[in-house]
Amino acid sequence: MNNSRRTFLKHTSLAVAGAMALGNEAFAAKKTDQIVGIQLYTVRDDMKKDPLATLKELRTMGYTHVEHANYVNRKLYGWSAAEF
């Protein structure tokens, strides 16, 4: 194949124009309505040391939903369900 600089520039500019026409949505991940949470068993050692600080740290990481992993004597990590 004998490509000239002019042919290369023409094909490259067409490819760039085509990519710009598609927009960012063509290259970005699709947004979903899924809820992402964390199982507290994953951070069980930290939950044993300081549950409130651990929950606050998870919140700053962006987790808004948790699944508990400790239910003893009708309490979650020492708190009633309403307190938790």
PDB file of C-alpha atoms in Angstrom:
ATOM      1  CA  MET A   1       0.000   0.000   0.000  1.00  0.00           C
ATOM      2  CA  ASN A   2       1.356   3.357  -1.002  1.00  0.00           C
ATOM      3  CA  ASN A   3      -0.003   5.971   1.405  1.00  0.00           C
ATOM      4  CA  SER A   4       0.963   9.590   1.126  1.00  0.00           C
ATOM      5  CA  ARG A   5       1.046  12.132   3.912  1.00  0.00           C
ATOM      6  CA  ARG A   6      -2.027  13.783   2.387  1.00  0.00           C
ATOM      7  CA  THR A   7      -4.001  10.512   2.506  1.00  0.00           C
ATOM      8  CA  PHE A   8      -2.913   9.886   6.080  1.00  0.00           C
ATOM      9  CA  LEU A   9      -3.995  13.379   7.183  1.00  0.00           C
ATOM     10  CA  LYS A  10      -7.306  13.047   5.372  1.00  0.00           C
ATOM     11  CA  HIS A  11      -8.106   9.698   7.008  1.00  0.00           C
ATOM     12  CA  THR A  12      -6.958  10.888  10.428  1.00  0.00           C
ATOM     13  CA  SER A  13      -9.059  14.062  10.264  1.00  0.00           C
ATOM     14  CA  LEU A  14     -12.099  12.040   9.201  1.00  0.00           C
ATOM     15  CA  ALA A  15     -11.570   9.649  12.124  1.00  0.00           C
ATOM     16  CA  VAL A  16     -11.247  12.524  14.593  1.00  0.00           C
ATOM     17  CA  ALA A  17     -14.341  14.245  13.205  1.00  0.00           C
ATOM     18  CA  GLY A  18     -16.274  11.004  13.443  1.00  0.00           C
ATOM     19  CA  ALA A  19     -15.199  10.473  17.037  1.00  0.00           C
ATOM     20  CA  MET A  20     -16.209  14.020  17.931  1.00  0.00           C
ATOM     21  CA  ALA A  21     -19.600  13.515  16.318  1.00  0.00           C
ATOM     22  CA  LEU A  22     -20.262  10.485  18.526  1.00  0.00           C
ATOM     23  CA  GLY A  23     -19.714  12.473  21.715  1.00  0.00           C
ATOM     24  CA  ASN A  24     -18.486  11.311  25.111  1.00  0.00           C
ATOM     25  CA  GLU A  25     -21.347   8.855  25.573  1.00  0.00           C
ATOM     26  CA  ALA A  26     -19.808   6.516  23.033  1.00  0.00           C
ATOM     27  CA  PHE A  27     -16.651   6.143  25.098  1.00  0.00           C
ATOM     28  CA  ALA A  28     -18.001   6.419  28.656  1.00  0.00           C
ATOM     29  CA  ALA A  29     -19.544   3.670  30.754  1.00  0.00           C
ATOM     30  CA  LYS A  30     -23.324   3.604  30.836  1.00  0.00           C
ATOM     31  CA  LYS A  31     -24.942   5.013  33.946  1.00  0.00           C
ATOM     32  CA  THR A  32     -26.955   2.515  35.917  1.00  0.00           C
ATOM     33  CA  ASP A  33     -29.574   2.836  38.609  1.00  0.00           C
ATOM     34  CA  GLN A  34     -27.978   0.110  40.677  1.00  0.00           C
ATOM     35  CA  ILE A  35     -27.397   0.710  44.349  1.00  0.00           C
ATOM     36  CA  VAL A  36     -23.872  -0.054  45.457  1.00  0.00           C
ATOM     37  CA  GLY A  37     -23.354  -0.991  49.081  1.00  0.00           C
ATOM     38  CA  ILE A  38     -20.863  -2.789  51.258  1.00  0.00           C
ATOM     39  CA  GLN A  39     -21.086  -5.761  53.575  1.00  0.00           C
ATOM     40  CA  LEU A  40     -19.841  -4.771  57.001  1.00  0.00           C
ATOM     41  CA  TYR A  41     -18.221  -8.184  57.328  1.00  0.00           C
ATOM     42  CA  THR A  42     -15.596  -6.807  54.948  1.00  0.00           C
ATOM     43  CA  VAL A  43     -14.568  -4.239  57.575  1.00  0.00           C
ATOM     44  CA  ARG A  44     -15.379  -6.380  60.625  1.00  0.00           C
ATOM     45  CA  ASP A  45     -12.114  -5.649  62.437  1.00  0.00           C
ATOM     46  CA  ASP A  46     -12.662  -1.906  62.162  1.00  0.00           C
ATOM     47  CA  MET A  47     -16.300  -2.301  63.187  1.00  0.00           C
ATOM     48  CA  LYS A  48     -15.177  -4.125  66.361  1.00  0.00           C
ATOM     49  CA  LYS A  49     -12.798  -1.274  67.249  1.00  0.00           C
ATOM     50  CA  ASP A  50     -14.995   1.765  66.488  1.00  0.00           C
ATOM     51  CA  PRO A  51     -18.305   1.165  64.679  1.00  0.00           C
ATOM     52  CA  LEU A  52     -19.346   4.816  64.426  1.00  0.00           C
ATOM     53  CA  ALA A  53     -16.034   6.000  62.987  1.00  0.00           C
ATOM     54  CA  THR A  54     -16.014   3.110  60.528  1.00  0.00           C
ATOM     55  CA  LEU A  55     -19.528   3.930  59.325  1.00  0.00           C
ATOM     56  CA  LYS A  56     -18.592   7.597  58.931  1.00  0.00           C
ATOM     57  CA  GLU A  57     -15.512   6.654  56.927  1.00  0.00           C
ATOM     58  CA  LEU A  58     -17.566   4.382  54.669  1.00  0.00           C
ATOM     59  CA  ARG A  59     -19.958   7.285  54.128  1.00  0.00           C
ATOM     60  CA  THR A  60     -17.102   9.547  53.054  1.00  0.00           C
ATOM     61  CA  MET A  61     -16.052   6.839  50.584  1.00  0.00           C
ATOM     62  CA  GLY A  62     -19.500   7.077  49.017  1.00  0.00           C
ATOM     63  CA  TYR A  63     -21.242   4.044  50.482  1.00  0.00           C
ATOM     64  CA  THR A  64     -24.830   4.837  51.437  1.00  0.00           C
ATOM     65  CA  HIS A  65     -26.082   1.277  51.876  1.00  0.00           C
ATOM     66  CA  VAL A  66     -24.640  -1.345  54.199  1.00  0.00           C
ATOM     67  CA  GLU A  67     -25.424  -4.944  55.030  1.00  0.00           C
ATOM     68  CA  HIS A  68     -24.737  -5.749  58.648  1.00  0.00           C
ATOM     69  CA  ALA A  69     -22.824  -8.818  59.749  1.00  0.00           C
ATOM     70  CA  ASN A  70     -23.249  -8.778  63.518  1.00  0.00           C
ATOM     71  CA  TYR A  71     -26.589  -9.313  65.249  1.00  0.00           C
ATOM     72  CA  VAL A  72     -26.134 -10.399  68.862  1.00  0.00           C
ATOM     73  CA  ASN A  73     -28.759 -10.110  71.613  1.00  0.00           C
ATOM     74  CA  ARG A  74     -31.076  -8.163  69.302  1.00  0.00           C
ATOM     75  CA  LYS A  75     -28.433  -5.509  68.718  1.00  0.00           C
ATOM     76  CA  LEU A  76     -26.310  -4.464  65.745  1.00  0.00           C
ATOM     77  CA  TYR A  77     -22.768  -3.736  66.893  1.00  0.00           C
ATOM     78  CA  GLY A  78     -24.130  -2.841  70.330  1.00  0.00           C
ATOM     79  CA  TRP A  79     -26.938  -0.611  69.038  1.00  0.00           C
ATOM     80  CA  SER A  80     -30.641  -1.290  68.704  1.00  0.00           C
ATOM     81  CA  ALA A  81     -32.003  -1.420  65.168  1.00  0.00           C
ATOM     82  CA  ALA A  82     -33.468   2.088  65.481  1.00  0.00           C
ATOM     83  CA  GLU A  83     -30.154   3.496  66.753  1.00  0.00           C
ATOM     84  CA  PHE A  84     -28.192   1.759  64.037  1.00  0.00           C
TER      85      PHE A  84
END
